[in-house]
Short mmCIF file of C-alpha atoms in Angstrom, two decimals:
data_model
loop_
_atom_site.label_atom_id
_atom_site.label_comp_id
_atom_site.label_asym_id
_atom_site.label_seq_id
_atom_site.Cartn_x
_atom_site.Cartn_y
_atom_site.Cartn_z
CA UNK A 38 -41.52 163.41 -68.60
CA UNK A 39 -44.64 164.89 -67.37
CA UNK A 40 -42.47 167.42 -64.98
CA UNK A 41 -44.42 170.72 -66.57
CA UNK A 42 -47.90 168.70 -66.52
CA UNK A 43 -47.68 168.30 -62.72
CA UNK A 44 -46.66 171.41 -62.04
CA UNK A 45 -49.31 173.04 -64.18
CA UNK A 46 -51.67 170.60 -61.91
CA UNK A 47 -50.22 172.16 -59.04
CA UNK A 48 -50.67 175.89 -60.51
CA UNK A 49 -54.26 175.47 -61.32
CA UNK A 50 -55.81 174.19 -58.15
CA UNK A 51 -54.38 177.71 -56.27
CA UNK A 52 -55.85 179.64 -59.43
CA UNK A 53 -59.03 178.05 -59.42
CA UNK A 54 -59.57 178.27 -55.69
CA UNK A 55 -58.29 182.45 -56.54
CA UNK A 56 -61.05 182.58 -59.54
CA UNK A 57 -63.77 181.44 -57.21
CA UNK A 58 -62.52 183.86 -54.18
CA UNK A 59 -62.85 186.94 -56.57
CA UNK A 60 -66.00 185.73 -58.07
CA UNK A 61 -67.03 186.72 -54.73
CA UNK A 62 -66.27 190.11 -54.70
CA UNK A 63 -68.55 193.45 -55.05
CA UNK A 64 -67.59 195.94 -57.68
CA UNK A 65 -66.54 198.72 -55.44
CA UNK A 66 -63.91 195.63 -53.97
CA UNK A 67 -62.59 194.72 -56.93
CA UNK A 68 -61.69 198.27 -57.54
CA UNK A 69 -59.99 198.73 -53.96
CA UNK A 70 -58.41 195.20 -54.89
CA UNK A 71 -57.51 196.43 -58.41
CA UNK A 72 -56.12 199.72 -56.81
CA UNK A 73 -53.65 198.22 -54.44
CA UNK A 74 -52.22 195.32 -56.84
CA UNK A 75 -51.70 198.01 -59.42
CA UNK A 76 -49.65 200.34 -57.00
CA UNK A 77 -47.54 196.98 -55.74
CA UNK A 78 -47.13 195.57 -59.27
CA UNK A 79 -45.36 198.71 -60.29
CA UNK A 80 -42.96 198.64 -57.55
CA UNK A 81 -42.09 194.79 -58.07
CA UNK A 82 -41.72 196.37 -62.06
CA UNK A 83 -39.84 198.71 -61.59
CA UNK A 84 -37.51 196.33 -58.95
CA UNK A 85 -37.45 193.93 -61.89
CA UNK A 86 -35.11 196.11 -63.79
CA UNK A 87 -32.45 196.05 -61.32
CA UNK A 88 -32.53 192.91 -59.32
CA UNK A 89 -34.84 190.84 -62.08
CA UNK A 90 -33.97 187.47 -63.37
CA UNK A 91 -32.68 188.12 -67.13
CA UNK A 92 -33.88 185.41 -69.86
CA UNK A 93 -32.76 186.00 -72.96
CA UNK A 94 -31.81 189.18 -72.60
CA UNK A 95 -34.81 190.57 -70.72
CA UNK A 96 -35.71 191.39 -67.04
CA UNK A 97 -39.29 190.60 -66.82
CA UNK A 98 -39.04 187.96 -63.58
CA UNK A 99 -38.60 188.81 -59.83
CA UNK A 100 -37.79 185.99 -56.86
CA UNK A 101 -39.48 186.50 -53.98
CA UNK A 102 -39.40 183.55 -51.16
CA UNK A 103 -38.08 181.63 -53.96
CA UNK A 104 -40.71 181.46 -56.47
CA UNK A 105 -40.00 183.14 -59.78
CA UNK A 106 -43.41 185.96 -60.40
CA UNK A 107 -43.63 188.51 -63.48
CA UNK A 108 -45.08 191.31 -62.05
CA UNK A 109 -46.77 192.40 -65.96
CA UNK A 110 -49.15 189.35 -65.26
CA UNK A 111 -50.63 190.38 -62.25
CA UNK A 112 -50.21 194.45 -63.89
CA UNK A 113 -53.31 193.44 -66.51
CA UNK A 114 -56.27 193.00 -64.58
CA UNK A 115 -55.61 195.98 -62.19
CA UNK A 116 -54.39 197.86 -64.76
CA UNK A 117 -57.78 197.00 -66.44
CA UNK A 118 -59.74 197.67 -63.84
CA UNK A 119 -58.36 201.08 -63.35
CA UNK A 120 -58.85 202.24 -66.49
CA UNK A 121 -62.41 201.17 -66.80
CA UNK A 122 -62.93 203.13 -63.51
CA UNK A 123 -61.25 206.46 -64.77
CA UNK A 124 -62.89 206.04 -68.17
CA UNK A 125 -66.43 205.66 -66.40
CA UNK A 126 -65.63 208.42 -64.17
CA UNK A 127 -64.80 211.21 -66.76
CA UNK A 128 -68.00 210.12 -68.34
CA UNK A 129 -70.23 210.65 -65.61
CA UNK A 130 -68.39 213.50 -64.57
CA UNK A 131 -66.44 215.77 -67.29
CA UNK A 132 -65.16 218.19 -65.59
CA UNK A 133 -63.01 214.52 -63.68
CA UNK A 134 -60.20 214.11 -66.34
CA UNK A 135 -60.46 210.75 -65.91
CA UNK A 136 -59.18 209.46 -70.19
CA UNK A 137 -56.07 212.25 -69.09
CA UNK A 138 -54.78 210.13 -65.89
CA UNK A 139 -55.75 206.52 -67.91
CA UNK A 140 -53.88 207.83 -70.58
CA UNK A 141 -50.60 208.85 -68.19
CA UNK A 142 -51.28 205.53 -66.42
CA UNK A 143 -50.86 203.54 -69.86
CA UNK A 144 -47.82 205.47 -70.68
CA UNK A 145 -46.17 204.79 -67.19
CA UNK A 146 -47.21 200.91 -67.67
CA UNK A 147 -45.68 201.12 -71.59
CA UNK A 148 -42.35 202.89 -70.53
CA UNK A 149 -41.74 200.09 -67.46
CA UNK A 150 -42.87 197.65 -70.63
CA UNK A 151 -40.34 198.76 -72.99
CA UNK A 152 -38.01 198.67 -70.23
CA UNK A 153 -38.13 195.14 -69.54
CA UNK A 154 -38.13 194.83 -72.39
CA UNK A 155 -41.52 193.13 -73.28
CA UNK A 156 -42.80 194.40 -76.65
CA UNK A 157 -45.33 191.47 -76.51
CA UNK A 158 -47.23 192.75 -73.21
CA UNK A 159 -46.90 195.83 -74.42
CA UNK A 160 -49.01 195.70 -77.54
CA UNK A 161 -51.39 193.60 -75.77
CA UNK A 162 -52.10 196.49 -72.78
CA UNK A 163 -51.75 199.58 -75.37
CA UNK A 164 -54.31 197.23 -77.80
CA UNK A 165 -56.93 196.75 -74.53
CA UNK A 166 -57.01 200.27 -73.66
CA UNK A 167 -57.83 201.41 -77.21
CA UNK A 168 -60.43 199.11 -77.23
CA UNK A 169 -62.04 200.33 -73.61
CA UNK A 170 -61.52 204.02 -74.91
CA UNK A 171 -63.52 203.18 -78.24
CA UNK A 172 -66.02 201.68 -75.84
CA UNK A 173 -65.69 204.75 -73.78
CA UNK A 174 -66.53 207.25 -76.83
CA UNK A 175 -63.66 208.44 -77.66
CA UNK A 176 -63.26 211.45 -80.33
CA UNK A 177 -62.27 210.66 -83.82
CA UNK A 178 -59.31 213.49 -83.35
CA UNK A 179 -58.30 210.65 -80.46
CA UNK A 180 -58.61 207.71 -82.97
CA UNK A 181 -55.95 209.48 -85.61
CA UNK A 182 -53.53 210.75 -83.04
CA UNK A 183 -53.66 207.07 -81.36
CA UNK A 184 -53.28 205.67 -84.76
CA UNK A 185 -50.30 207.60 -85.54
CA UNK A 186 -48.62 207.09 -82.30
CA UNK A 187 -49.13 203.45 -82.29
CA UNK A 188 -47.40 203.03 -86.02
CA UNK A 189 -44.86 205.09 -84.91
CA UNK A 190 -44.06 203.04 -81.62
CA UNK A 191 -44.24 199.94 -83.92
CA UNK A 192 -41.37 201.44 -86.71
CA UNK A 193 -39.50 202.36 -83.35
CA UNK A 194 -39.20 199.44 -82.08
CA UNK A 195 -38.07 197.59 -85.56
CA UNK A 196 -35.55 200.36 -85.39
CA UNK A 197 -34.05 200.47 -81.64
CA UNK A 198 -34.99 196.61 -80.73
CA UNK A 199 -32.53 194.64 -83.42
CA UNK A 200 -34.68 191.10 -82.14
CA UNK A 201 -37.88 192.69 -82.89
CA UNK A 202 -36.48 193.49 -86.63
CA UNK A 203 -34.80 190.26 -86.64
CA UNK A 204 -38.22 188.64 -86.13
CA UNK A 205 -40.55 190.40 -88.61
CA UNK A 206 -37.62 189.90 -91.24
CA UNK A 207 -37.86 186.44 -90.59
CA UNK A 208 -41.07 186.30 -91.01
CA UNK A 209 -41.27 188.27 -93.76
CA UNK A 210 -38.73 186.60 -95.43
CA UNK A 211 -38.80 183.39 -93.94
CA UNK A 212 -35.18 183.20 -93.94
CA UNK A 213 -32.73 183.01 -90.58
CA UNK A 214 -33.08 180.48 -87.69
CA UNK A 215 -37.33 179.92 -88.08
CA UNK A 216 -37.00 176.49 -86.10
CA UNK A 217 -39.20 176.81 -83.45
CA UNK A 218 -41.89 178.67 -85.56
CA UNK A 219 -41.23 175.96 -88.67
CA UNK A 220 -41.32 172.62 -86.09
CA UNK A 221 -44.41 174.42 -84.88
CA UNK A 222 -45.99 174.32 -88.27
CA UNK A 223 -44.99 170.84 -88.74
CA UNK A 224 -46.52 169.32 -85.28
CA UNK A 225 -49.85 170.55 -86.49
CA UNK A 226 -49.65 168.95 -90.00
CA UNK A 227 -47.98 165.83 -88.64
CA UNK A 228 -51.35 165.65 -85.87
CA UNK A 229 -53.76 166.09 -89.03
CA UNK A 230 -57.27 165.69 -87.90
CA UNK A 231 -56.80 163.68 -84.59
CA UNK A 232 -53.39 163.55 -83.98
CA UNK A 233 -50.77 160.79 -82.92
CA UNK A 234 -51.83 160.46 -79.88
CA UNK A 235 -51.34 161.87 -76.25
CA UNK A 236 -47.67 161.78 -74.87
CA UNK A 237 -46.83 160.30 -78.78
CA UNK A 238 -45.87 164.09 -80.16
CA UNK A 239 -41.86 165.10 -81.26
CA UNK A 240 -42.39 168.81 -81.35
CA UNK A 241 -42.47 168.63 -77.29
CA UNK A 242 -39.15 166.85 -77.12
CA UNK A 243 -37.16 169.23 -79.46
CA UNK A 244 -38.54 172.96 -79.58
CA UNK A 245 -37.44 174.77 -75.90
CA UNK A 246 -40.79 176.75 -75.63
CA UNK A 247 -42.92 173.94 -76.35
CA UNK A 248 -44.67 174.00 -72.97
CA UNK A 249 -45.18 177.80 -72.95
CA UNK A 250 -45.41 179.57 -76.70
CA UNK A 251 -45.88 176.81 -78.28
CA UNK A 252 -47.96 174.58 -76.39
CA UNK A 253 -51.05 174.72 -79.41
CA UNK A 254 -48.74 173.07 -81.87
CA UNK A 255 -48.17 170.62 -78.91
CA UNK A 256 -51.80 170.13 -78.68
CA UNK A 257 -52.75 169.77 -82.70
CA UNK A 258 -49.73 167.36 -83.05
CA UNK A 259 -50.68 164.93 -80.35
CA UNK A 260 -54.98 165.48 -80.63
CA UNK A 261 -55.31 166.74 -83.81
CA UNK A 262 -56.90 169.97 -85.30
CA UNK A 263 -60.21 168.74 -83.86
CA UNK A 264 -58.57 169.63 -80.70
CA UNK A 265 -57.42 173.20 -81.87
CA UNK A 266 -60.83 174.24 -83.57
CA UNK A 267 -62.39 172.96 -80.10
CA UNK A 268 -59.76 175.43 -77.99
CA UNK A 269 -60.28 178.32 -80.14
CA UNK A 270 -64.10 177.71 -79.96
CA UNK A 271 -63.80 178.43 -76.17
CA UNK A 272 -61.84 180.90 -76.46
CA UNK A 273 -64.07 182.76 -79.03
CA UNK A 274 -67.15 181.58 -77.20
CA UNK A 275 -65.20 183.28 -73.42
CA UNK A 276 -64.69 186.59 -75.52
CA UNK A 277 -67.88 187.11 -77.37
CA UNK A 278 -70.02 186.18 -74.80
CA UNK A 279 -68.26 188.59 -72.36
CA UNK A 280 -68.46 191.48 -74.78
CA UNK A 281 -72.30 190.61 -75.01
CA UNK A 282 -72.74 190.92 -71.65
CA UNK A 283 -70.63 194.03 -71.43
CA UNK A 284 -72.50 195.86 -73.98
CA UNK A 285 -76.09 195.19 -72.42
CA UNK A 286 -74.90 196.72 -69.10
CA UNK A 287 -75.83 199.82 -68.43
CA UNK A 288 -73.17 200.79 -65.72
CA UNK A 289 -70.27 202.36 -67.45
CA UNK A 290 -67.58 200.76 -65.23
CA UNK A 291 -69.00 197.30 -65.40
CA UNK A 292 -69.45 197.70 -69.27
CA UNK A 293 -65.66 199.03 -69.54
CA UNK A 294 -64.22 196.54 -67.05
CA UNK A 295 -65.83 193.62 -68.18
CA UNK A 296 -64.83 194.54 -72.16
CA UNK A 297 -61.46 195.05 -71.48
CA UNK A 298 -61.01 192.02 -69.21
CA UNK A 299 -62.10 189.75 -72.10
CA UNK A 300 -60.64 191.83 -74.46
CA UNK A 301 -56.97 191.95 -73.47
CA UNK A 302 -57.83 187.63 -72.97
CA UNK A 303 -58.81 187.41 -76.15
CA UNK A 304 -55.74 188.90 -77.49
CA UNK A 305 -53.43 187.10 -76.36
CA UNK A 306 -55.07 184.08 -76.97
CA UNK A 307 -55.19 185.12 -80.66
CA UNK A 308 -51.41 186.19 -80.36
CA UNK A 309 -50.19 182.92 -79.32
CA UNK A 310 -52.59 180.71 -81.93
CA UNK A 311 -51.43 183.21 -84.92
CA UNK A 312 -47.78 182.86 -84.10
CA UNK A 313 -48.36 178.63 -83.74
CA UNK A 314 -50.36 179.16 -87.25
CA UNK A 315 -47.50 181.52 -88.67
CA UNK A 316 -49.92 184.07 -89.07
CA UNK A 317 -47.38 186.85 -87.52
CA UNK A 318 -43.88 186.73 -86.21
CA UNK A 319 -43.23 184.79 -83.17
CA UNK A 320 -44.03 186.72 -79.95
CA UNK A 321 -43.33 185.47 -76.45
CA UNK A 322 -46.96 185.17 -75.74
CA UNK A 323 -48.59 182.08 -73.40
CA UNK A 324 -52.09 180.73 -74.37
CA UNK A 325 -54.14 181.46 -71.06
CA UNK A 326 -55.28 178.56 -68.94
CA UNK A 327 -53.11 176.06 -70.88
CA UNK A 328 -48.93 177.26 -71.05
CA UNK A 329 -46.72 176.45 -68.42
CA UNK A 330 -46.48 179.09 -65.53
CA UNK A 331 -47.46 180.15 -62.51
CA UNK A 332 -47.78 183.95 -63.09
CA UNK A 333 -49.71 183.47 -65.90
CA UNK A 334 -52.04 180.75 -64.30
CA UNK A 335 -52.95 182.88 -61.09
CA UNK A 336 -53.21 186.41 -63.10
CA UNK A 337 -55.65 184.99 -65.81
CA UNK A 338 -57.94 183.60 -62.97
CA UNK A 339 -57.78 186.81 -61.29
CA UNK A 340 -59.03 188.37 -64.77
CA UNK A 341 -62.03 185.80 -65.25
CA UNK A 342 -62.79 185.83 -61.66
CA UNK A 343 -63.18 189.62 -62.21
CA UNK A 344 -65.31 189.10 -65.27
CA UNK A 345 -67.50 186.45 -62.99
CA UNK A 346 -67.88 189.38 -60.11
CA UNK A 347 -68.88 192.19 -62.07
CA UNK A 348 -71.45 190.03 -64.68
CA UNK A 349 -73.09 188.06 -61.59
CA UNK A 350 -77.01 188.88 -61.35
CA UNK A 351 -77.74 190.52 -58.05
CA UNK A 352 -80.99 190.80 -56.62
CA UNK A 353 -80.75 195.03 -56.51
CA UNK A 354 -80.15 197.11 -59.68
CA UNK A 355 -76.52 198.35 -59.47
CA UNK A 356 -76.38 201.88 -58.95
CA UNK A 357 -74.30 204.51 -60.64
CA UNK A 358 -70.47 204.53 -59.08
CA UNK A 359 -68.63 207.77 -57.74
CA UNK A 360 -65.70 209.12 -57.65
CA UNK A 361 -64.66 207.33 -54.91
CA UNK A 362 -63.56 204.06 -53.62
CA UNK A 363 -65.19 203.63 -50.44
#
């Protein structure tokens, strides 16, 4: 059946068309952009946890006019965005406590995270914003307290979350129902080099998240790891040329934004190959631009249509930002 293939068809022509629409966009837009889709995103989040679609056992969906959207998706790249502005801000202003209100910002996001819950997402923003803040200087007093809180938050949720503990054991172990993550393994050796051939792949037939989390085993089984090294080459090649860019730039927003758009990419792109590898314990990650799902499709474009935006060459220097949005 090529039901999820047509749909993803479907999905991508609205996300390219969004990707080229933001590509558009000045800086001090994609900030008033960023500032309004961050305020409605955490409305629709907190509305997921009472009137969300559940999925095995978590609320991370809302319907509205009867398509299914995950508000965390479209959370990212404002969220992002935000942070990169309030980071740049303190810096070119100290007495602005910009890293204060990015830091209660990331613990509002985390708590509506947990919530869901959606441990996943929730690495992957708390992850992003450590990396902007590193980029943003921060003190080594920061790096140890962030350190400790992070481990902390990671033995707390093997403690309170019995999946989450029920996955690293498993992993860890490799005992317990591994059949997704073990079928996984096996459509990548089965594909070898150049795989069995396109539509010609089992793992698709029998493992239920084959068109979302596991969609790379999908891919290696049916064109081979010739196919996977050439994904994760783009992938690597998206990231490290985006961090090269952002590192040149000499506006702190733009170097920020631009780092932490590609950075939080490259994560889960990384997430969702390890867990298909069975480098880590299986996560409820997509791999961007290929899974099935809307949500996913149209909030990643946003992201690199952002990244497009802020690294475009302009004719006139860009000039330093303030504190305001106007």
């Amino acid at each position: 059946s090529f039901h999820f293939a047509t749909r993803q068809i479907i999905f991508t022509i609205p996300a390219l068309a969004v990707m080229l629409a933001v590509s558009f966009l000045q800086a001090r837009q994609i900030r008033r952009m960023s500032l309004v889709l961050i305020c409605v995103m955490l409305v629709l989040m907190v509305a997921v946890l009472y009137v969300g679609v559940e999925v095995k056992g978590a609320r991370r969906w809302v319907s509205l006019a009867g398509l299914s959207i995950q508000p965390s998706e479209f959370l990212k790249p404002a969220f992002v965005i935000i942070c990169a502005w309030l980071f740049a801000e303190h810096k070119r202003q100290l007495d602005i406590p910009g890293n204060l209100f990015a830091l209660l910002l990331l613990v509002l996001v985390v708590s509506l995270l947990v919530a869901q819950p959606d441990l996943g997402q929730t690495m992957l923003v708390t992850g992003t914003w450590g990396v902007m803040f590193f980029m943003a200087g921060l003190p080594w007093l920061w790096i140890m307290a962030l350190g400790i809180t992070g481990a902390s938050g990671l033995f707390a949720a093997y403690t309170v979350f019995p999946h989450v503990a029920l996955r690293i054991n498993k992993f860890l172990t490799g005992e317990g129902d591994t059949f997704q993550v073990d079928m996984g393994r096996e459509a990548l050796i089965n594909g070898s080099w150049f795989g069995v051939g396109p539509g010609e792949g089992t793992v698709k037939r029998i493992v239920p998240d084959a068109h979302t989390d596991f969609v790379f085993s999908v891919a290696g089984e049916e064109f081979g790891l010739i196919m996977c090294f050439f994904i994760m080459s783009i992938f690597a090649f998206i990231v490290l040329r985006g961090l090269s860019i952002a590192l040149k730039e000499h506006d702190d927003f733009t170097r920020y934004a631009v780092g932490g758009l590609v950075t939080i990419f490259g994560l889960q792109s990384a997430i969702n190959m390890c867990v298909n590898l069975q480098l880590m314990p299986a996560k409820g990650m997509t791999l961007p631009f290929i899974s099935y799902g809307g949500s996913s499709q149209i909030a990643i474009a946003v992201s690199m249509g952002m990244v497009l935006a802020l690294t475009r060459k302009r004719p006139e220097k860009r000039k330093q930002m303030g504190f305001v949005l106007a």
